[in-house]
Amino acid sequence: QSRNGKEINTLKGHRSEVYGVSYRPDGQVIATCSADTTVRLWTTEGTWLQTLSDHGAEVYSVAFSADGSMIASASKDKTVKLWSWNGTLLRTLEGHSAEVLSVCFSPDCQTIASGSMDQSVRLWSLDGTLLKTLNGHSAEVRSVCFSPDGKALASGGEDTLVQLWSIEGTLLRTFNGHKGTVRSLCFRPNSKALISAS
C-alpha cells in the first residue's frame, strides 16, 4: 500500500497463509514466507521472481540483511536458512530444539539472531557458527530485533516479557508491562526507544 492507504499491488502465489514479509533495502525486491514451506521473491510491481523451497515445514519469518545481499528465513523445521539475495542457499543453521519463530540480521550484516519455541534466542555468525545462546524467557520467543547501532538485541515472548540483551549476551533489562504474548518488536531509528506489540 502507498502512504495514503491506496493499494498498489497484490502478490498472489503462495498456497497457504503468509506469515512474514521483508523489503530488500533498495526497495526493489520483496520476500514473503508462508505456511506452504516456501519463501518467494517478487518485484515491487508484483512479478514473481523465484521460490526458495529448501525448508521442510512452515516458514514463519523472513528478513533481508541491511546491505541487501542476503536473506534469512526461520521455520517450523527447527532451522534458520541463509540465502543469497537471488535465492542461492548458502547454509543451514541448526541447533534449536523446536520451531524457529523469528529471525533478523544485525545492522553490520555479520550476525543473525533467531528466536524459538525452545525458549531461547541464538546468535549466529554468517558461517553458521553458534556464537551465543540467550536463556531468559520462560516460554517461546516470538520476536527478535537488533538495535540500530547493533549494540543491543530485544526479544519478546509468550511469557509476556520484553528482554533487552547486550550483543555479548548479557541481559540488560526486562520490561514486563504486557499481559499477553509479545509478538512484534521494533526499535526507533535513534535507538532510544523500543516499541512492542502484544
PDB file of C-alpha atoms in Angstrom:
ATOM      1  CA  GLN A   1       0.000   0.000   0.000  1.00  0.00           C
ATOM      2  CA  SER A   2       1.045   3.590  -0.567  1.00  0.00           C
ATOM      3  CA  ARG A   3       1.376   6.037   2.317  1.00  0.00           C
ATOM      4  CA  ASN A   4      -2.116   7.363   1.656  1.00  0.00           C
ATOM      5  CA  GLY A   5      -3.529   3.843   2.042  1.00  0.00           C
ATOM      6  CA  LYS A   6      -4.117   3.122  -1.630  1.00  0.00           C
ATOM      7  CA  GLU A   7      -3.432  -0.452  -2.670  1.00  0.00           C
ATOM      8  CA  ILE A   8      -0.538  -0.629  -5.119  1.00  0.00           C
ATOM      9  CA  ASN A   9      -0.469  -4.347  -5.816  1.00  0.00           C
ATOM     10  CA  THR A  10      -1.434  -7.793  -4.531  1.00  0.00           C
ATOM     11  CA  LEU A  11       1.149 -10.585  -4.675  1.00  0.00           C
ATOM     12  CA  LYS A  12      -0.553 -13.910  -5.325  1.00  0.00           C
ATOM     13  CA  GLY A  13       1.131 -17.271  -5.491  1.00  0.00           C
ATOM     14  CA  HIS A  14       1.510 -18.786  -2.023  1.00  0.00           C
ATOM     15  CA  ARG A  15      -0.672 -21.825  -1.407  1.00  0.00           C
ATOM     16  CA  SER A  16      -1.297 -21.168   2.289  1.00  0.00           C
ATOM     17  CA  GLU A  17      -1.093 -18.444   4.948  1.00  0.00           C
ATOM     18  CA  VAL A  18       1.589 -15.797   4.540  1.00  0.00           C
ATOM     19  CA  TYR A  19       3.425 -15.224   7.829  1.00  0.00           C
ATOM     20  CA  GLY A  20       6.107 -12.670   7.010  1.00  0.00           C
ATOM     21  CA  VAL A  21       7.321 -10.077   4.539  1.00  0.00           C
ATOM     22  CA  SER A  22      10.550  -8.113   4.079  1.00  0.00           C
ATOM     23  CA  TYR A  23      11.762  -5.446   1.650  1.00  0.00           C
ATOM     24  CA  ARG A  24      15.274  -5.519   0.274  1.00  0.00           C
ATOM     25  CA  PRO A  25      16.726  -2.186   1.464  1.00  0.00           C
ATOM     26  CA  ASP A  26      16.851  -0.774  -2.071  1.00  0.00           C
ATOM     27  CA  GLY A  27      13.092  -1.269  -2.277  1.00  0.00           C
ATOM     28  CA  GLN A  28      13.263  -3.300  -5.489  1.00  0.00           C
ATOM     29  CA  VAL A  29      12.587  -6.827  -4.189  1.00  0.00           C
ATOM     30  CA  ILE A  30      10.111  -8.230  -1.665  1.00  0.00           C
ATOM     31  CA  ALA A  31      10.491 -11.542   0.178  1.00  0.00           C
ATOM     32  CA  THR A  32       7.448 -13.332   1.609  1.00  0.00           C
ATOM     33  CA  CYS A  33       7.247 -16.516   3.676  1.00  0.00           C
ATOM     34  CA  SER A  34       4.401 -18.913   4.125  1.00  0.00           C
ATOM     35  CA  ALA A  35       2.873 -21.989   5.705  1.00  0.00           C
ATOM     36  CA  ASP A  36       3.320 -23.580   2.269  1.00  0.00           C
ATOM     37  CA  THR A  37       7.013 -24.087   3.324  1.00  0.00           C
ATOM     38  CA  THR A  38       8.408 -21.574   0.837  1.00  0.00           C
ATOM     39  CA  VAL A  39       9.969 -18.142   0.620  1.00  0.00           C
ATOM     40  CA  ARG A  40       9.030 -16.236  -2.528  1.00  0.00           C
ATOM     41  CA  LEU A  41      10.812 -13.286  -4.101  1.00  0.00           C
ATOM     42  CA  TRP A  42       8.875 -10.618  -6.008  1.00  0.00           C
ATOM     43  CA  THR A  43       9.451  -7.305  -7.715  1.00  0.00           C
ATOM     44  CA  THR A  44       7.629  -4.363  -6.199  1.00  0.00           C
ATOM     45  CA  GLU A  45       5.398  -4.416  -9.290  1.00  0.00           C
ATOM     46  CA  GLY A  46       4.204  -7.868  -8.237  1.00  0.00           C
ATOM     47  CA  THR A  47       6.181 -10.037 -10.653  1.00  0.00           C
ATOM     48  CA  TRP A  48       7.218 -13.381  -9.157  1.00  0.00           C
ATOM     49  CA  LEU A  49      10.986 -13.866  -9.389  1.00  0.00           C
ATOM     50  CA  GLN A  50      11.831 -17.072  -7.568  1.00  0.00           C
ATOM     51  CA  THR A  51      10.642 -19.606  -4.994  1.00  0.00           C
ATOM     52  CA  LEU A  52      13.019 -20.787  -2.263  1.00  0.00           C
ATOM     53  CA  SER A  53      11.840 -24.217  -1.227  1.00  0.00           C
ATOM     54  CA  ASP A  54      14.501 -25.920   0.906  1.00  0.00           C
ATOM     55  CA  HIS A  55      12.598 -25.723   4.210  1.00  0.00           C
ATOM     56  CA  GLY A  56      10.760 -28.859   5.276  1.00  0.00           C
ATOM     57  CA  ALA A  57       7.904 -27.126   7.084  1.00  0.00           C
ATOM     58  CA  GLU A  58       6.141 -23.791   7.538  1.00  0.00           C
ATOM     59  CA  VAL A  59       8.329 -20.676   7.243  1.00  0.00           C
ATOM     60  CA  TYR A  60       7.435 -18.167   9.956  1.00  0.00           C
ATOM     61  CA  SER A  61       9.850 -15.280   9.443  1.00  0.00           C
ATOM     62  CA  VAL A  62      11.992 -13.778   6.674  1.00  0.00           C
ATOM     63  CA  ALA A  63      14.487 -10.892   6.706  1.00  0.00           C
ATOM     64  CA  PHE A  64      16.870  -9.149   4.309  1.00  0.00           C
ATOM     65  CA  SER A  65      20.294  -8.061   5.513  1.00  0.00           C
ATOM     66  CA  ALA A  66      20.886  -4.301   5.651  1.00  0.00           C
ATOM     67  CA  ASP A  67      23.151  -4.419   2.601  1.00  0.00           C
ATOM     68  CA  GLY A  68      20.547  -6.390   0.654  1.00  0.00           C
ATOM     69  CA  SER A  69      22.940  -9.228  -0.158  1.00  0.00           C
ATOM     70  CA  MET A  70      21.369 -11.960   1.995  1.00  0.00           C
ATOM     71  CA  ILE A  71      18.049 -13.344   3.186  1.00  0.00           C
ATOM     72  CA  ALA A  72      17.424 -15.309   6.383  1.00  0.00           C
ATOM     73  CA  SER A  73      14.365 -17.468   6.963  1.00  0.00           C
ATOM     74  CA  ALA A  74      13.087 -19.211  10.106  1.00  0.00           C
ATOM     75  CA  SER A  75      10.976 -22.337  10.066  1.00  0.00           C
ATOM     76  CA  LYS A  76       8.945 -24.911  11.923  1.00  0.00           C
ATOM     77  CA  ASP A  77      11.606 -27.398  10.771  1.00  0.00           C
ATOM     78  CA  LYS A  78      13.804 -26.017  13.622  1.00  0.00           C
ATOM     79  CA  THR A  79      16.282 -24.335  11.281  1.00  0.00           C
ATOM     80  CA  VAL A  80      17.323 -20.937  10.015  1.00  0.00           C
ATOM     81  CA  LYS A  81      18.414 -20.841   6.397  1.00  0.00           C
ATOM     82  CA  LEU A  82      20.734 -18.243   4.921  1.00  0.00           C
ATOM     83  CA  TRP A  83      20.327 -17.376   1.237  1.00  0.00           C
ATOM     84  CA  SER A  84      21.974 -15.030  -1.207  1.00  0.00           C
ATOM     85  CA  TRP A  85      19.657 -12.246  -2.346  1.00  0.00           C
ATOM     86  CA  ASN A  86      18.997 -14.094  -5.614  1.00  0.00           C
ATOM     87  CA  GLY A  87      17.873 -17.299  -3.906  1.00  0.00           C
ATOM     88  CA  THR A  88      21.004 -19.471  -3.658  1.00  0.00           C
ATOM     89  CA  LEU A  89      21.036 -21.455  -0.419  1.00  0.00           C
ATOM     90  CA  LEU A  90      24.276 -20.582   1.403  1.00  0.00           C
ATOM     91  CA  ARG A  91      23.888 -22.625   4.587  1.00  0.00           C
ATOM     92  CA  THR A  92      21.505 -24.036   7.164  1.00  0.00           C
ATOM     93  CA  LEU A  93      21.800 -23.018  10.831  1.00  0.00           C
ATOM     94  CA  GLU A  94      20.905 -25.937  13.078  1.00  0.00           C
ATOM     95  CA  GLY A  95      20.795 -26.019  16.860  1.00  0.00           C
ATOM     96  CA  HIS A  96      17.335 -25.013  18.043  1.00  0.00           C
ATOM     97  CA  SER A  97      15.370 -27.899  19.549  1.00  0.00           C
ATOM     98  CA  ALA A  98      11.969 -26.559  18.454  1.00  0.00           C
ATOM     99  CA  GLU A  99      10.297 -24.371  15.833  1.00  0.00           C
ATOM    100  CA  VAL A 100      12.132 -21.130  14.982  1.00  0.00           C
ATOM    101  CA  LEU A 101       9.649 -18.251  15.000  1.00  0.00           C
ATOM    102  CA  SER A 102      11.677 -15.111  14.306  1.00  0.00           C
ATOM    103  CA  VAL A 103      14.910 -14.100  12.616  1.00  0.00           C
ATOM    104  CA  CYS A 104      16.815 -10.859  11.993  1.00  0.00           C
ATOM    105  CA  PHE A 105      20.235  -9.565  10.897  1.00  0.00           C
ATOM    106  CA  SER A 106      22.470  -7.236  12.861  1.00  0.00           C
ATOM    107  CA  PRO A 107      22.945  -3.814  11.214  1.00  0.00           C
ATOM    108  CA  ASP A 108      26.516  -4.694  10.186  1.00  0.00           C
ATOM    109  CA  CYS A 109      25.191  -7.876   8.483  1.00  0.00           C
ATOM    110  CA  GLN A 110      27.642 -10.093  10.396  1.00  0.00           C
ATOM    111  CA  THR A 111      25.303 -11.709  12.934  1.00  0.00           C
ATOM    112  CA  ILE A 112      21.920 -13.432  12.721  1.00  0.00           C
ATOM    113  CA  ALA A 113      19.555 -13.652  15.701  1.00  0.00           C
ATOM    114  CA  SER A 114      16.815 -16.251  15.986  1.00  0.00           C
ATOM    115  CA  GLY A 115      14.011 -16.791  18.493  1.00  0.00           C
ATOM    116  CA  SER A 116      12.412 -20.175  19.045  1.00  0.00           C
ATOM    117  CA  MET A 117       9.730 -22.225  20.744  1.00  0.00           C
ATOM    118  CA  ASP A 118      12.613 -23.780  22.716  1.00  0.00           C
ATOM    119  CA  GLN A 119      12.536 -20.537  24.780  1.00  0.00           C
ATOM    120  CA  SER A 120      15.951 -19.378  23.611  1.00  0.00           C
ATOM    121  CA  VAL A 121      17.465 -16.641  21.474  1.00  0.00           C
ATOM    122  CA  ARG A 122      20.504 -17.695  19.478  1.00  0.00           C
ATOM    123  CA  LEU A 123      23.177 -15.585  17.818  1.00  0.00           C
ATOM    124  CA  TRP A 124      24.953 -16.991  14.767  1.00  0.00           C
ATOM    125  CA  SER A 125      27.845 -15.947  12.555  1.00  0.00           C
ATOM    126  CA  LEU A 126      27.384 -15.997   8.792  1.00  0.00           C
ATOM    127  CA  ASP A 127      29.384 -19.221   8.508  1.00  0.00           C
ATOM    128  CA  GLY A 128      26.793 -20.944  10.706  1.00  0.00           C
ATOM    129  CA  THR A 129      28.762 -20.931  13.955  1.00  0.00           C
ATOM    130  CA  LEU A 130      26.605 -20.611  17.072  1.00  0.00           C
ATOM    131  CA  LEU A 131      28.009 -17.601  18.934  1.00  0.00           C
ATOM    132  CA  LYS A 132      25.671 -17.300  21.933  1.00  0.00           C
ATOM    133  CA  THR A 133      22.530 -18.847  23.365  1.00  0.00           C
ATOM    134  CA  LEU A 134      20.463 -16.373  25.392  1.00  0.00           C
ATOM    135  CA  ASN A 135      18.282 -18.045  28.005  1.00  0.00           C
ATOM    136  CA  GLY A 136      15.965 -15.720  29.874  1.00  0.00           C
ATOM    137  CA  HIS A 137      12.468 -16.360  28.627  1.00  0.00           C
ATOM    138  CA  SER A 138      10.220 -18.972  30.256  1.00  0.00           C
ATOM    139  CA  ALA A 139       8.158 -19.559  27.112  1.00  0.00           C
ATOM    140  CA  GLU A 140       8.558 -19.438  23.326  1.00  0.00           C
ATOM    141  CA  VAL A 141      10.361 -16.426  21.846  1.00  0.00           C
ATOM    142  CA  ARG A 142       8.168 -14.785  19.226  1.00  0.00           C
ATOM    143  CA  SER A 143      10.215 -11.793  18.110  1.00  0.00           C
ATOM    144  CA  VAL A 144      13.844 -10.667  17.940  1.00  0.00           C
ATOM    145  CA  CYS A 145      15.169  -7.286  16.838  1.00  0.00           C
ATOM    146  CA  PHE A 146      18.617  -5.628  16.850  1.00  0.00           C
ATOM    147  CA  SER A 147      19.012  -2.000  17.867  1.00  0.00           C
ATOM    148  CA  PRO A 148      20.055   0.316  15.012  1.00  0.00           C
ATOM    149  CA  ASP A 149      23.562   0.705  16.448  1.00  0.00           C
ATOM    150  CA  GLY A 150      23.942  -3.081  16.721  1.00  0.00           C
ATOM    151  CA  LYS A 151      24.902  -2.924  20.397  1.00  0.00           C
ATOM    152  CA  ALA A 152      21.724  -4.490  21.766  1.00  0.00           C
ATOM    153  CA  LEU A 153      19.093  -7.054  20.921  1.00  0.00           C
ATOM    154  CA  ALA A 154      15.478  -7.167  22.079  1.00  0.00           C
ATOM    155  CA  SER A 155      13.395 -10.331  22.382  1.00  0.00           C
ATOM    156  CA  GLY A 156       9.706 -10.789  23.079  1.00  0.00           C
ATOM    157  CA  GLY A 157       7.910 -13.932  24.133  1.00  0.00           C
ATOM    158  CA  GLU A 158       4.806 -15.794  25.138  1.00  0.00           C
ATOM    159  CA  ASP A 159       5.831 -15.181  28.758  1.00  0.00           C
ATOM    160  CA  THR A 160       4.659 -11.545  28.175  1.00  0.00           C
ATOM    161  CA  LEU A 161       8.199 -10.213  28.646  1.00  0.00           C
ATOM    162  CA  VAL A 162      10.413  -7.992  26.530  1.00  0.00           C
ATOM    163  CA  GLN A 163      14.076  -8.570  27.301  1.00  0.00           C
ATOM    164  CA  LEU A 164      16.993  -6.357  26.284  1.00  0.00           C
ATOM    165  CA  TRP A 165      20.394  -8.008  25.800  1.00  0.00           C
ATOM    166  CA  SER A 166      23.867  -6.754  25.040  1.00  0.00           C
ATOM    167  CA  ILE A 167      25.404  -8.143  21.866  1.00  0.00           C
ATOM    168  CA  GLU A 168      27.758 -10.096  24.164  1.00  0.00           C
ATOM    169  CA  GLY A 169      24.739 -11.905  25.615  1.00  0.00           C
ATOM    170  CA  THR A 170      24.272 -10.104  28.944  1.00  0.00           C
ATOM    171  CA  LEU A 171      20.670  -9.483  29.989  1.00  0.00           C
ATOM    172  CA  LEU A 172      20.452  -5.719  30.442  1.00  0.00           C
ATOM    173  CA  ARG A 173      16.820  -5.182  31.307  1.00  0.00           C
ATOM    174  CA  THR A 174      13.402  -6.848  31.414  1.00  0.00           C
ATOM    175  CA  PHE A 175      10.207  -4.978  30.535  1.00  0.00           C
ATOM    176  CA  ASN A 176       7.083  -6.604  31.961  1.00  0.00           C
ATOM    177  CA  GLY A 177       4.133  -4.335  31.212  1.00  0.00           C
ATOM    178  CA  HIS A 178       2.338  -6.628  28.751  1.00  0.00           C
ATOM    179  CA  LYS A 179      -0.316  -9.134  29.820  1.00  0.00           C
ATOM    180  CA  GLY A 180      -0.123 -11.366  26.748  1.00  0.00           C
ATOM    181  CA  THR A 181       2.302 -12.769  24.182  1.00  0.00           C
ATOM    182  CA  VAL A 182       4.740 -10.210  22.744  1.00  0.00           C
ATOM    183  CA  ARG A 183       4.566 -10.804  19.006  1.00  0.00           C
ATOM    184  CA  SER A 184       6.473  -7.922  17.427  1.00  0.00           C
ATOM    185  CA  LEU A 185       9.318  -5.540  18.289  1.00  0.00           C
ATOM    186  CA  CYS A 186      10.788  -2.503  16.566  1.00  0.00           C
ATOM    187  CA  PHE A 187      13.474  -0.018  17.610  1.00  0.00           C
ATOM    188  CA  ARG A 188      13.152   3.677  16.906  1.00  0.00           C
ATOM    189  CA  PRO A 189      15.860   4.691  14.384  1.00  0.00           C
ATOM    190  CA  ASN A 190      17.882   6.589  17.015  1.00  0.00           C
ATOM    191  CA  SER A 191      17.967   3.521  19.323  1.00  0.00           C
ATOM    192  CA  LYS A 192      16.456   5.491  22.220  1.00  0.00           C
ATOM    193  CA  ALA A 193      13.038   3.817  22.156  1.00  0.00           C
ATOM    194  CA  LEU A 194      11.675   0.328  21.600  1.00  0.00           C
ATOM    195  CA  ILE A 195       8.106  -0.454  20.515  1.00  0.00           C
ATOM    196  CA  SER A 196       6.492  -3.762  21.442  1.00  0.00           C
ATOM    197  CA  ALA A 197       3.175  -5.248  20.366  1.00  0.00           C
ATOM    198  CA  SER A 198       1.186  -7.857  22.238  1.00  0.00           C
TER     199      SER A 198
END
